[in-house]
Amino acid sequence: MGVLILYISYPLLGLVYIGGSINWVESLTRPETIHAFLLSLGTATVSTLILSIFGIPLSYALARFHFRFKFLLRLVVILPLVLPPLASGTMLLGVFGPYSFLGRTMPLDYTQSVLGIIIAQTYVASPFIILPSQAAFEAIPERFETMARVLGKRKSEVFIRVSLPLAKTGILVGLLMAWIRSIGELGATLMMAYNPHTISIQIFEDNAIGGIRNSVAGIVWVVILSIIALGVFLYLKRSRTVGLGW
């Protein structure tokens, strides 16, 4: 166990060593890095909101309903998790690229745009909200929902007032995981929208142009965000009474 911990933490120690001779104020406040970081935060937030609107109902359907070809739907849901991100980006480019059906018929710039970033992030991060939410719904005893329906509640009311509150911790963890995954996405975004730069692409380009030292600032911003996200994750994991109006 100690060897694994050392293996995981050693690159962080190497980052500190590499950054010893860097002007941190200048590097961390570089306009390109700040813009890429804020762009990643914004697009990841939009992607996560989209996934919450469509992914949570889908996860509930997978957890509660039995229908034909459910196995195939599960396979479709988990596919972005196992596909290499570059393969996912290539597939998306085939659907949304300028020479695709959508690219030719819809007057939208799907690639090399903020929209392209959101499309890539949403696709790659989708399993990170659907799977935890599905597990949270499956952990709820069905008798609670049955009791609510016996008392005269409609299915939509049961979902909103019973199922969602009981599964809220798992859903919130899934939302956090999807958000973090969206921020760190590189491969699919690289294929769909190299420009404008997200923080991952900015780190990739900085390293390609100026070496490791040039990319340290972007990495530090992501590490800081990871620490904050870890704190939120631990709070959600330990808290049984997360109050968001539920």
Tab-separated table of C-alpha atoms in Angstrom:
chain	number	residue	atom	x	y	z
A	1	MET	CA	0.000	0.000	0.000
A	2	GLY	CA	2.804	2.387	0.876
A	3	VAL	CA	4.493	1.741	-2.454
A	4	LEU	CA	1.289	2.653	-4.298
A	5	ILE	CA	0.881	5.854	-2.267
A	6	LEU	CA	4.480	6.802	-3.008
A	7	TYR	CA	3.979	6.051	-6.687
A	8	ILE	CA	0.892	8.281	-6.874
A	9	SER	CA	2.361	11.135	-4.834
A	10	TYR	CA	5.837	11.176	-6.388
A	11	PRO	CA	4.788	13.126	-9.513
A	12	LEU	CA	3.440	15.867	-7.231
A	13	LEU	CA	6.795	16.064	-5.496
A	14	GLY	CA	8.415	16.238	-8.915
A	15	LEU	CA	6.100	19.103	-9.801
A	16	VAL	CA	7.281	21.016	-6.737
A	17	TYR	CA	10.891	20.414	-7.719
A	18	ILE	CA	10.323	21.518	-11.309
A	19	GLY	CA	8.491	24.625	-10.186
A	20	GLY	CA	11.270	25.729	-7.840
A	21	SER	CA	12.722	28.210	-10.323
A	22	ILE	CA	9.419	29.468	-11.732
A	23	ASN	CA	7.982	32.931	-11.196
A	24	TRP	CA	4.706	31.689	-9.733
A	25	VAL	CA	2.829	34.978	-9.767
A	26	GLU	CA	3.594	35.567	-13.412
A	27	SER	CA	2.902	31.963	-14.413
A	28	LEU	CA	-0.358	31.554	-12.511
A	29	THR	CA	-1.743	34.879	-13.744
A	30	ARG	CA	-0.798	34.382	-17.380
A	31	PRO	CA	-3.876	35.432	-19.433
A	32	GLU	CA	-3.859	32.287	-21.602
A	33	THR	CA	-3.869	30.001	-18.562
A	34	ILE	CA	-6.537	31.974	-16.705
A	35	HIS	CA	-8.779	32.110	-19.780
A	36	ALA	CA	-8.398	28.373	-20.422
A	37	PHE	CA	-9.121	27.549	-16.776
A	38	LEU	CA	-12.241	29.733	-16.633
A	39	LEU	CA	-13.431	28.359	-19.973
A	40	SER	CA	-13.097	24.824	-18.619
A	41	LEU	CA	-15.033	25.740	-15.482
A	42	GLY	CA	-17.831	27.322	-17.511
A	43	THR	CA	-18.187	24.609	-20.134
A	44	ALA	CA	-17.934	21.852	-17.525
A	45	THR	CA	-20.746	23.489	-15.552
A	46	VAL	CA	-22.976	23.651	-18.645
A	47	SER	CA	-22.153	20.036	-19.544
A	48	THR	CA	-22.980	18.888	-16.014
A	49	LEU	CA	-26.295	20.769	-16.052
A	50	ILE	CA	-27.222	19.088	-19.339
A	51	LEU	CA	-26.308	15.700	-17.905
A	52	SER	CA	-28.353	16.346	-14.758
A	53	ILE	CA	-31.456	17.157	-16.822
A	54	PHE	CA	-31.256	14.055	-19.010
A	55	GLY	CA	-28.986	11.694	-17.088
A	56	ILE	CA	-30.837	11.531	-13.767
A	57	PRO	CA	-34.186	10.462	-15.296
A	58	LEU	CA	-32.315	7.928	-17.448
A	59	SER	CA	-30.523	6.501	-14.422
A	60	TYR	CA	-33.885	6.174	-12.636
A	61	ALA	CA	-35.361	4.336	-15.623
A	62	LEU	CA	-32.396	1.937	-15.673
A	63	ALA	CA	-32.769	1.324	-11.949
A	64	ARG	CA	-36.525	0.815	-11.779
A	65	PHE	CA	-37.989	-0.219	-15.135
A	66	HIS	CA	-37.689	-3.491	-16.999
A	67	PHE	CA	-37.969	-3.390	-20.767
A	68	ARG	CA	-36.632	-5.043	-23.890
A	69	PHE	CA	-33.086	-4.260	-24.946
A	70	LYS	CA	-32.264	-2.823	-21.513
A	71	PHE	CA	-28.896	-4.567	-21.714
A	72	LEU	CA	-28.101	-2.700	-24.938
A	73	LEU	CA	-29.025	0.603	-23.310
A	74	ARG	CA	-26.709	-0.175	-20.405
A	75	LEU	CA	-23.990	-0.919	-22.927
A	76	VAL	CA	-24.540	2.429	-24.664
A	77	VAL	CA	-24.368	4.227	-21.320
A	78	ILE	CA	-21.097	2.624	-20.264
A	79	LEU	CA	-19.447	2.898	-23.693
A	80	PRO	CA	-17.990	6.438	-23.193
A	81	LEU	CA	-16.319	5.130	-20.037
A	82	VAL	CA	-14.368	2.382	-21.794
A	83	LEU	CA	-13.706	4.033	-25.146
A	84	PRO	CA	-10.398	5.898	-25.482
A	85	PRO	CA	-11.236	9.624	-25.429
A	86	LEU	CA	-9.640	10.098	-28.842
A	87	ALA	CA	-11.958	7.409	-30.213
A	88	SER	CA	-14.933	9.166	-28.638
A	89	GLY	CA	-13.831	12.441	-30.217
A	90	THR	CA	-13.451	10.777	-33.598
A	91	MET	CA	-16.965	9.353	-33.362
A	92	LEU	CA	-18.365	12.732	-32.355
A	93	LEU	CA	-16.526	14.392	-35.211
A	94	GLY	CA	-18.174	11.946	-37.595
A	95	VAL	CA	-21.579	13.090	-36.333
A	96	PHE	CA	-20.984	16.802	-35.754
A	97	GLY	CA	-18.147	17.539	-38.175
A	98	PRO	CA	-18.539	20.105	-40.971
A	99	TYR	CA	-19.048	17.346	-43.582
A	100	SER	CA	-21.531	15.331	-41.529
A	101	PHE	CA	-25.306	15.460	-42.009
A	102	LEU	CA	-25.736	17.818	-39.037
A	103	GLY	CA	-22.756	19.902	-40.092
A	104	ARG	CA	-24.215	20.432	-43.563
A	105	THR	CA	-27.860	20.989	-42.587
A	106	MET	CA	-27.713	22.873	-39.269
A	107	PRO	CA	-26.302	26.436	-39.219
A	108	LEU	CA	-24.208	25.853	-36.103
A	109	ASP	CA	-20.468	25.680	-35.603
A	110	TYR	CA	-20.206	22.360	-33.805
A	111	THR	CA	-16.421	22.131	-34.035
A	112	GLN	CA	-13.668	24.564	-33.037
A	113	SER	CA	-16.127	26.342	-30.750
A	114	VAL	CA	-17.416	26.418	-27.184
A	115	LEU	CA	-20.320	24.270	-28.388
A	116	GLY	CA	-17.850	21.642	-29.567
A	117	ILE	CA	-16.195	21.610	-26.135
A	118	ILE	CA	-19.545	21.106	-24.410
A	119	ILE	CA	-20.495	18.294	-26.799
A	120	ALA	CA	-17.221	16.475	-26.090
A	121	GLN	CA	-17.388	16.984	-22.329
A	122	THR	CA	-21.025	15.890	-22.107
A	123	TYR	CA	-20.386	12.668	-24.005
A	124	VAL	CA	-17.274	11.610	-22.084
A	125	ALA	CA	-18.611	12.580	-18.643
A	126	SER	CA	-22.076	11.035	-19.038
A	127	PRO	CA	-21.305	7.685	-17.304
A	128	PHE	CA	-19.925	9.522	-14.275
A	129	ILE	CA	-23.387	10.822	-13.390
A	130	ILE	CA	-25.597	8.037	-14.779
A	131	LEU	CA	-23.866	5.100	-13.064
A	132	PRO	CA	-23.632	6.575	-9.516
A	133	SER	CA	-27.193	7.889	-9.772
A	134	GLN	CA	-28.431	4.510	-10.953
A	135	ALA	CA	-26.700	2.816	-8.012
A	136	ALA	CA	-28.254	5.349	-5.624
A	137	PHE	CA	-31.763	4.704	-6.976
A	138	GLU	CA	-31.245	0.929	-6.854
A	139	ALA	CA	-30.283	1.222	-3.178
A	140	ILE	CA	-33.686	2.717	-2.317
A	141	PRO	CA	-36.169	0.062	-1.124
A	142	GLU	CA	-39.024	0.000	-3.625
A	143	ARG	CA	-41.550	-0.226	-0.794
A	144	PHE	CA	-41.056	3.481	-0.086
A	145	GLU	CA	-42.139	4.403	-3.615
A	146	THR	CA	-44.954	1.842	-3.535
A	147	MET	CA	-46.255	3.289	-0.286
A	148	ALA	CA	-46.292	6.782	-1.757
A	149	ARG	CA	-48.259	5.574	-4.796
A	150	VAL	CA	-50.726	3.768	-2.520
A	151	LEU	CA	-51.265	7.083	-0.723
A	152	GLY	CA	-52.330	8.615	-4.026
A	153	LYS	CA	-49.148	10.268	-5.271
A	154	ARG	CA	-48.550	10.408	-9.010
A	155	LYS	CA	-45.403	8.800	-10.449
A	156	SER	CA	-43.855	12.203	-11.081
A	157	GLU	CA	-44.541	13.238	-7.476
A	158	VAL	CA	-43.033	10.002	-6.185
A	159	PHE	CA	-39.914	10.621	-8.256
A	160	ILE	CA	-39.515	14.240	-7.120
A	161	ARG	CA	-40.585	13.949	-3.487
A	162	VAL	CA	-39.447	10.443	-2.552
A	163	SER	CA	-36.854	8.992	-4.953
A	164	LEU	CA	-34.733	12.099	-5.517
A	165	PRO	CA	-34.386	13.024	-1.807
A	166	LEU	CA	-33.410	9.469	-0.870
A	167	ALA	CA	-30.847	9.245	-3.670
A	168	LYS	CA	-29.547	12.800	-3.369
A	169	THR	CA	-26.100	11.956	-1.945
A	170	GLY	CA	-25.302	9.549	-4.774
A	171	ILE	CA	-26.649	12.001	-7.336
A	172	LEU	CA	-24.571	14.875	-5.958
A	173	VAL	CA	-21.438	12.732	-5.949
A	174	GLY	CA	-22.181	11.787	-9.559
A	175	LEU	CA	-22.631	15.438	-10.505
A	176	LEU	CA	-19.316	16.314	-8.881
A	177	MET	CA	-17.530	13.452	-10.648
A	178	ALA	CA	-19.025	14.438	-14.017
A	179	TRP	CA	-17.992	18.066	-13.470
A	180	ILE	CA	-14.427	17.149	-12.591
A	181	ARG	CA	-14.215	14.719	-15.511
A	182	SER	CA	-15.452	17.432	-17.863
A	183	ILE	CA	-12.782	19.859	-16.690
A	184	GLY	CA	-10.026	17.279	-17.168
A	185	GLU	CA	-11.227	16.084	-20.576
A	186	LEU	CA	-8.587	16.232	-23.315
A	187	GLY	CA	-8.865	13.553	-25.996
A	188	ALA	CA	-12.418	14.077	-27.263
A	189	THR	CA	-12.087	17.850	-26.926
A	190	LEU	CA	-8.829	17.708	-28.870
A	191	MET	CA	-10.717	16.157	-31.787
A	192	MET	CA	-13.845	18.312	-31.563
A	193	ALA	CA	-12.538	21.725	-30.560
A	194	TYR	CA	-8.813	22.347	-30.245
A	195	ASN	CA	-9.731	26.029	-30.166
A	196	PRO	CA	-10.652	27.763	-27.944
A	197	HIS	CA	-8.270	26.128	-25.472
A	198	THR	CA	-9.558	24.394	-22.380
A	199	ILE	CA	-7.146	24.040	-19.487
A	200	SER	CA	-6.206	20.495	-20.564
A	201	ILE	CA	-5.403	21.582	-24.116
A	202	GLN	CA	-3.528	24.623	-22.776
A	203	ILE	CA	-1.350	22.329	-20.630
A	204	PHE	CA	-0.800	20.071	-23.644
A	205	GLU	CA	0.208	22.997	-25.864
A	206	ASP	CA	2.372	24.684	-23.216
A	207	ASN	CA	4.300	21.458	-22.714
A	208	ALA	CA	4.688	20.931	-26.472
A	209	ILE	CA	5.992	24.466	-27.032
A	210	GLY	CA	7.957	25.294	-23.887
A	211	GLY	CA	8.480	22.046	-22.018
A	212	ILE	CA	7.305	20.894	-18.610
A	213	ARG	CA	8.138	24.143	-16.807
A	214	ASN	CA	5.874	26.058	-19.135
A	215	SER	CA	2.912	23.831	-18.301
A	216	VAL	CA	3.302	23.788	-14.514
A	217	ALA	CA	0.954	26.744	-13.905
A	218	GLY	CA	-1.993	25.059	-15.605
A	219	ILE	CA	-1.330	21.864	-13.670
A	220	VAL	CA	-1.256	23.798	-10.384
A	221	TRP	CA	-4.657	25.366	-11.123
A	222	VAL	CA	-6.111	21.900	-11.751
A	223	VAL	CA	-4.497	20.525	-8.570
A	224	ILE	CA	-6.026	23.369	-6.533
A	225	LEU	CA	-9.417	22.615	-8.054
A	226	SER	CA	-8.958	18.908	-7.285
A	227	ILE	CA	-8.277	19.692	-3.620
A	228	ILE	CA	-11.459	21.757	-3.423
A	229	ALA	CA	-13.446	19.029	-5.187
A	230	LEU	CA	-12.044	16.407	-2.802
A	231	GLY	CA	-13.201	18.469	0.164
A	232	VAL	CA	-16.702	18.725	-1.304
A	233	PHE	CA	-16.711	14.995	-2.091
A	234	LEU	CA	-15.735	14.062	1.474
A	235	TYR	CA	-18.432	16.364	2.841
A	236	LEU	CA	-21.098	14.809	0.602
A	237	LYS	CA	-19.923	11.308	1.498
A	238	ARG	CA	-20.125	11.909	5.233
A	239	SER	CA	-23.222	14.083	5.267
A	240	ARG	CA	-26.615	12.457	5.407
A	241	THR	CA	-28.505	15.733	5.445
A	242	VAL	CA	-27.335	17.703	2.430
A	243	GLY	CA	-29.872	20.505	2.245
A	244	LEU	CA	-30.597	21.639	-1.275
A	245	GLY	CA	-34.303	22.152	-0.854
A	246	TRP	CA	-34.967	18.392	-0.832
